[in-house]
Coordinates of C-alpha atoms and ligand atoms in Angstrom, one line a residue:
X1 CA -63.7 -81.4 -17.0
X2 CA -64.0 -82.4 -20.7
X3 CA -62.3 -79.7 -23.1
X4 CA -63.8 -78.0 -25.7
X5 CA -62.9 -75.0 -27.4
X6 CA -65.2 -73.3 -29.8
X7 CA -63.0 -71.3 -32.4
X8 CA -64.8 -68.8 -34.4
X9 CA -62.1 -67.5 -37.3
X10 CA -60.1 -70.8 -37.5
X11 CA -59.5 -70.2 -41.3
X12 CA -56.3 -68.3 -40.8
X13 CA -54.1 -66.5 -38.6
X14 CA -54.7 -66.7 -34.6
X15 CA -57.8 -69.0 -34.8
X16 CA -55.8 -71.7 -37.1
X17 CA -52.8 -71.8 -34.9
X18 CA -55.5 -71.9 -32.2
X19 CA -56.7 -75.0 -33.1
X20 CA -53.0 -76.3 -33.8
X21 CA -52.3 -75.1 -30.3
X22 CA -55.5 -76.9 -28.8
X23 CA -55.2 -80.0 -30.7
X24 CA -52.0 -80.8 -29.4
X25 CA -52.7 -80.8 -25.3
X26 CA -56.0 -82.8 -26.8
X27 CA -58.8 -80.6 -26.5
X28 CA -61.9 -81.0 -28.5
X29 CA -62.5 -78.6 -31.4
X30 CA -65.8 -76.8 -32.7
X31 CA -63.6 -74.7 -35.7
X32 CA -65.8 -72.1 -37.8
X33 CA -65.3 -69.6 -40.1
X34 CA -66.8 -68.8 -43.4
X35 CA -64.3 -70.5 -45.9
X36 CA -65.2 -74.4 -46.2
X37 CA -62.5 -75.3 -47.9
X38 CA -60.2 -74.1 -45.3
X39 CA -62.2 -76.0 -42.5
X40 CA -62.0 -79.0 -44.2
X41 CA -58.6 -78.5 -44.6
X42 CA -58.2 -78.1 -41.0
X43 CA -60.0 -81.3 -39.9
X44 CA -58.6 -83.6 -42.3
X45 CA -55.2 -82.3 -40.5
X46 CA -56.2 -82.5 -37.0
X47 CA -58.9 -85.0 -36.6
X48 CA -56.3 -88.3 -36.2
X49 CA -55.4 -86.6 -33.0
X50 CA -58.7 -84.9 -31.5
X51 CA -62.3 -84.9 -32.0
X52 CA -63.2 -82.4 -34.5
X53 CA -66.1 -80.6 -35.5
X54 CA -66.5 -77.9 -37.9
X55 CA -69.1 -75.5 -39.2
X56 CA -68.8 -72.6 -42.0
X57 CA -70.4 -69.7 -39.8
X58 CA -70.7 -66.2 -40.7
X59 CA -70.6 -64.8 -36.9
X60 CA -72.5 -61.5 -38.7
X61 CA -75.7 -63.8 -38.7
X62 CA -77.6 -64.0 -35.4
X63 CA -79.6 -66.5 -36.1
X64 CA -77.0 -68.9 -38.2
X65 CA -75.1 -68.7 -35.4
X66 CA -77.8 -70.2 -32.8
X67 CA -78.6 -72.4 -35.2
X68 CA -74.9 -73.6 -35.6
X69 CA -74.8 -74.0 -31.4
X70 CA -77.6 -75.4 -31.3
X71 CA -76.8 -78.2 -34.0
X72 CA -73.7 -78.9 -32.1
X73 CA -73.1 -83.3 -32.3
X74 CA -73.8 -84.1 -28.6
X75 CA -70.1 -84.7 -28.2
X76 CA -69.2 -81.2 -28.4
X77 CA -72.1 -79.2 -27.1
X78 CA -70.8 -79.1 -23.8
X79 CA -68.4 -76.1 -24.5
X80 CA -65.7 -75.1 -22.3
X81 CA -63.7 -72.6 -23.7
X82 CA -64.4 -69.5 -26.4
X83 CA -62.1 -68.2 -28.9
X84 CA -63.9 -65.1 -29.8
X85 CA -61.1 -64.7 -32.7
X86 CA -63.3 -64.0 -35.8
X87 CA -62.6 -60.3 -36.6
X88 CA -61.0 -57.6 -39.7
X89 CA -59.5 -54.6 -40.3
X90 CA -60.6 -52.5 -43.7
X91 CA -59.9 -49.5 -45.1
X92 CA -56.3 -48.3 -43.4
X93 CA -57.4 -44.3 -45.2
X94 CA -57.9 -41.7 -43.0
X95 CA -61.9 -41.7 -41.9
X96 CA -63.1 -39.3 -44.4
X97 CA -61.8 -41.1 -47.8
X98 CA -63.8 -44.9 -46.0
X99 CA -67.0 -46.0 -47.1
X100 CA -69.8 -46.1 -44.6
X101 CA -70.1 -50.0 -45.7
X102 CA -66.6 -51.0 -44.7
X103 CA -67.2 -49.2 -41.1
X104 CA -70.5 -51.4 -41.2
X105 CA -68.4 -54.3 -41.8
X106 CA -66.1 -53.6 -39.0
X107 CA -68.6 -53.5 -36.3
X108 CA -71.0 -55.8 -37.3
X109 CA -68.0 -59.0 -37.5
X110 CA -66.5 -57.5 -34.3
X111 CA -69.0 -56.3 -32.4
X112 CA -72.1 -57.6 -33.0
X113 CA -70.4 -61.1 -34.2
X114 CA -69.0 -61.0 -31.3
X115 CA -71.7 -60.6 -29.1
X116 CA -73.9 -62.9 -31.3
X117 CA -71.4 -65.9 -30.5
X118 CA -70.8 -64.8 -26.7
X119 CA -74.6 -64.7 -26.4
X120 CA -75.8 -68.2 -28.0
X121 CA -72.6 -69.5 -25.7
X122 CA -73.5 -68.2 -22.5
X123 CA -75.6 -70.7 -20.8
X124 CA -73.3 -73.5 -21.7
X125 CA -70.9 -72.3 -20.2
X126 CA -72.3 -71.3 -17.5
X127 CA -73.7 -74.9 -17.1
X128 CA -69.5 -75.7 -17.4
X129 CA -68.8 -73.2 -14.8
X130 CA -65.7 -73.5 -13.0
X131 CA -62.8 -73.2 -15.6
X132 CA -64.5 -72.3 -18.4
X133 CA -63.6 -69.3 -20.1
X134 CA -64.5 -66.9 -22.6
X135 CA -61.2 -65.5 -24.4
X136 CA -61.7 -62.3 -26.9
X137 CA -59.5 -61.3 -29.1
X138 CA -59.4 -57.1 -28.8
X139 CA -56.3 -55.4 -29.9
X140 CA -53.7 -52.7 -28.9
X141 CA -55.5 -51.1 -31.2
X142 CA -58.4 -50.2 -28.6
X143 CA -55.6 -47.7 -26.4
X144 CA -53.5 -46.4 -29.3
X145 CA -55.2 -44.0 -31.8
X146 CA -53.3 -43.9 -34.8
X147 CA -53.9 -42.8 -38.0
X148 CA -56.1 -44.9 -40.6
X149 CA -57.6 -47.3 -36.7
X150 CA -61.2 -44.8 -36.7
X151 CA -63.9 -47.5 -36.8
X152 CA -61.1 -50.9 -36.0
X153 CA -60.1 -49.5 -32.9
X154 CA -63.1 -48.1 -31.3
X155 CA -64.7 -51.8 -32.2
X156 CA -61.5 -53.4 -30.2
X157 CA -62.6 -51.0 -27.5
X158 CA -66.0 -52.3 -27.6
X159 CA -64.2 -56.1 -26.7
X160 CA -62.3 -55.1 -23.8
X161 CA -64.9 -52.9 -21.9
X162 CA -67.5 -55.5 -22.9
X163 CA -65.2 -58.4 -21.8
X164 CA -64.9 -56.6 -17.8
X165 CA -68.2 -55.8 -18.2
X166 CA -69.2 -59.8 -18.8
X167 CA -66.7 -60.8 -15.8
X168 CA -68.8 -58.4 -13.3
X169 CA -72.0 -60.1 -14.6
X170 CA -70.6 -63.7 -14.1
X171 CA -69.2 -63.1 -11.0
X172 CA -70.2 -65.9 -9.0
X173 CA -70.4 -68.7 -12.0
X174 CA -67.0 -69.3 -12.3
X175 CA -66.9 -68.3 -16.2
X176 CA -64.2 -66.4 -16.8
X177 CA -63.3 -63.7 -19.3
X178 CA -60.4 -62.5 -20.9
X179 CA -59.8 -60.0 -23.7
X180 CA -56.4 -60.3 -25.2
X181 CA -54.5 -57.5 -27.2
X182 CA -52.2 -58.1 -29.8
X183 CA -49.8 -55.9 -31.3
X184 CA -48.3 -56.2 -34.7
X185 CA -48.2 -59.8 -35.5
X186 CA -48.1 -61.4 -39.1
X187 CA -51.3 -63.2 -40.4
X188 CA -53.4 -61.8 -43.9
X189 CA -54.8 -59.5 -41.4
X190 CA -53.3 -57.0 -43.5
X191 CA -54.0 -58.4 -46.9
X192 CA -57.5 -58.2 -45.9
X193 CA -56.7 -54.6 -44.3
X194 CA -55.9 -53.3 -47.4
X195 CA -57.7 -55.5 -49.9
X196 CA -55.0 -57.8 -51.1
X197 CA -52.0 -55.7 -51.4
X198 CA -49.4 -57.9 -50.8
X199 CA -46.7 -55.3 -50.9
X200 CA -48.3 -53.4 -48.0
X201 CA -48.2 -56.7 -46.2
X202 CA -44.4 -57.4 -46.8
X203 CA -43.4 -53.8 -46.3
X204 CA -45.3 -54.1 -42.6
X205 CA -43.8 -57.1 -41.4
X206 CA -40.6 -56.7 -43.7
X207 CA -37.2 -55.9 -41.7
X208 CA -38.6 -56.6 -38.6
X209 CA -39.7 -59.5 -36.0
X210 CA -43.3 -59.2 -35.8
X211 CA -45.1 -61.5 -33.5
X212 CA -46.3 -64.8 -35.5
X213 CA -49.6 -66.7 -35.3
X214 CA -48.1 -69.2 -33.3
X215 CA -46.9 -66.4 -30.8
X216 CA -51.0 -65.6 -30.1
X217 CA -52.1 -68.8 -29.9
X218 CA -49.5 -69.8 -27.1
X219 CA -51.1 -66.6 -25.2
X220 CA -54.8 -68.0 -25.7
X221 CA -54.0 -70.9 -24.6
X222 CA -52.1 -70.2 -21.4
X223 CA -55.1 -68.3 -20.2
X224 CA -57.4 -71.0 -21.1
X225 CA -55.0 -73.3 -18.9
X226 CA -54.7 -71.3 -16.2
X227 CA -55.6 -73.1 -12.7
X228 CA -59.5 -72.7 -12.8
X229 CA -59.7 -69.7 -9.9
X230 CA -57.3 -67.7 -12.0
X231 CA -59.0 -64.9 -14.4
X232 CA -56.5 -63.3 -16.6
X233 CA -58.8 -59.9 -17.4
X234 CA -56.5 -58.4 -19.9
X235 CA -53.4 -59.4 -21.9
X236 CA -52.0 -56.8 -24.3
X237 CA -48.8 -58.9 -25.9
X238 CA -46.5 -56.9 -28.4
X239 CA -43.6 -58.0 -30.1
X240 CA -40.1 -56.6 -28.6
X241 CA -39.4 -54.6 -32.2
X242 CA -42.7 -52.8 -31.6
X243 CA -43.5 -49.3 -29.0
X244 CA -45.7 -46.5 -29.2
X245 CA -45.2 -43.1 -31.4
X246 CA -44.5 -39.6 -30.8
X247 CA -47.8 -37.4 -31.0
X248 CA -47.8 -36.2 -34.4
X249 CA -48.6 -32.0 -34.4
X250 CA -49.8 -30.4 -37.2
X251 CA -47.4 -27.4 -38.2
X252 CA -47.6 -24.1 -40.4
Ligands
NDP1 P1 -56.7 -63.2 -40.3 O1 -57.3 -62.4 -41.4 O2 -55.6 -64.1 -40.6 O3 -57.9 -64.1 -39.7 C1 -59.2 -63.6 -39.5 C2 -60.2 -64.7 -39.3 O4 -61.4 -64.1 -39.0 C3 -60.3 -65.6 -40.5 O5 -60.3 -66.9 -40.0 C4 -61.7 -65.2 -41.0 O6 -62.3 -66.4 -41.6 C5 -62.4 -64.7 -39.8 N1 -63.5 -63.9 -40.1 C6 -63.5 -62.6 -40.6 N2 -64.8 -62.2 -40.8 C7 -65.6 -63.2 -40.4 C8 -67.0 -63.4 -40.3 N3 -67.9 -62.4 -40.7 N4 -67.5 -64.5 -39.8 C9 -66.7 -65.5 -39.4 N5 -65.4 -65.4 -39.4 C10 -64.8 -64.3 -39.9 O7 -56.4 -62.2 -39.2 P2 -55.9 -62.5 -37.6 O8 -55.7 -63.9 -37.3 O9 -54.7 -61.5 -37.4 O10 -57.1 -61.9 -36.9 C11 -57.8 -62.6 -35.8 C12 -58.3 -61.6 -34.8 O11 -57.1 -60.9 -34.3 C13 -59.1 -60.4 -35.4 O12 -60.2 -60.2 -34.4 C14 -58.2 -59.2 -35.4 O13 -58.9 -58.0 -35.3 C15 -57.3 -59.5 -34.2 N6 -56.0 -58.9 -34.2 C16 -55.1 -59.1 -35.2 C17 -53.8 -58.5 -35.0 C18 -52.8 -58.6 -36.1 O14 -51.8 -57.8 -36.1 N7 -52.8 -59.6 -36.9 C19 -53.4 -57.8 -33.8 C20 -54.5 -57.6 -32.9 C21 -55.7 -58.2 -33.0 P3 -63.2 -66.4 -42.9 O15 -62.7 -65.4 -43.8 O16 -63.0 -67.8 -43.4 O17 -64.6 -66.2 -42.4
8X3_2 C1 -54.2 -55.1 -35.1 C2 -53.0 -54.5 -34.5 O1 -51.3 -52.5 -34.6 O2 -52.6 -53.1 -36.6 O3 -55.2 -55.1 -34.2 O4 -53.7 -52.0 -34.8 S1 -52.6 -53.0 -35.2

């Protein structure tokens, strides 16, 4: 089977060490995102050792992202593997102090980019079929309600009930899906959590072991590796400094 992965957010974070992670056991790359600069960055690195494509995609846009997947070169159109990666956190204030536009934001990039990408993607590879896969990247988030996760975590939600929900409806084409859950793990997810502040970000993954990039990537790419009967439905991966919280009960 030829390999290619098709890597929505590879500016930064999980989808750039994605593509690191790819490139090195030779896959083919689609890498998108909505910063250029970055995704010319990216090739320039990568493309002496693998075939690389990339396209500045705003997954928000229905149509720019058929028209993206539809413009694929003819050497990568035949896509074998999704990295549904492309997502953000805003506002970490408690629901009532967040503007109705950030919660837009939220679930139109995660959700409805989401399924915009998953959607234009779907027949190809379903035309793949056996081995292909479709990895989303959901969160921990989804289970644990904390404080300041409102709109975020009912999006990651969204990602793993859609992703068991896709695997029932593929049954039978050998597609398979994936939604993996991260816990705390160091990338500007947090700079662009909290709109730049770069103290929140050091005082979050300050003093402790946080998972890095790199740590993600290793996940996605095991699952995309997996022998091609093998469907991983759910991966939740946390780093070892990280649990849960006590309820929290509001006293007199
Ligand atoms: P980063 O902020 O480092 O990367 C986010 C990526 O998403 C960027 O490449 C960004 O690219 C892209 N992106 C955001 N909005 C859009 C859009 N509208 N269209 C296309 N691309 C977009 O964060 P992470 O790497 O941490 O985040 C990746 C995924 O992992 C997200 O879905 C996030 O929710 C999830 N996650 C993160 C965790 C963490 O602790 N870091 C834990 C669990 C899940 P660009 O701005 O160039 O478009
Ligand atoms: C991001 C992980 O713990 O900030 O999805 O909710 S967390």
């Amino acid at each position: 089977m030829n390999r290619i992965a098709f890597i929505t957010g590879a500016t930064s974070g999980f989808g750039r060490a994605c593509a690191h992670r790819f490139a090195e056991a030779g896959w083919s790359l689609v890498l998108t995102g909505r910063r250029e600069e970055r995704l010319n960055e990216l090739r320039e690195a990568l493309q002496d050792r693998v075939p690389v494509h990339t396209a500045v995609l705003d997954v928000r846009d229905a149509d720019e992202v058929k028209a993206v997947i539809d413009a694929l070169p003819e050497a990568f159109a035949a896509v074998t593997c999704l990295v549904n990666n492309a997502g953000l956190a805003l506002a970490p204030q408690p629901a009532q102090r967040v503007s109705l536009d950030d919660w837009h934001t939220m679930i139109d990039t995660n959700v409805s980019g989401l399924v915009n990408v998953t959607h234009a993607l779907l027949p190809t590879l379903i035309d793949q079929g056996a081995g292909s896969s479709i990895i989303n990247v959901g969160s921990v988030a989804a289970d644990a309600p904390y404080p300041g996760n409102h709109v975020y975590g009912a999006t990651k939600a969204f990602v793993r009930q859609f992703s068991y929900n896709l695997r029932c409806d593929l049954l039978g084409t050998g597609v398979r899906v994936t939604d993996i859950a991260p816990g705390l793990a160091e990338t500007e997810f947090t700079l662009v959590r909290t709109g730049g502040d770069r103290g929140a970000h050091d005082t979050l993954y300050g003093d402790t072991t946080p998972l890095g990039a790199e740590d993600v990537a290793e996940q996605i790419f095991h699952v995309a590796t997996l022998p091609a009967h093998v469907n991983i439905n759910r991966l939740e991966v946390m780093p070892v400094r990280q649990a849960w919280g006590p309820f929290a009960i509001d006293r007199d």
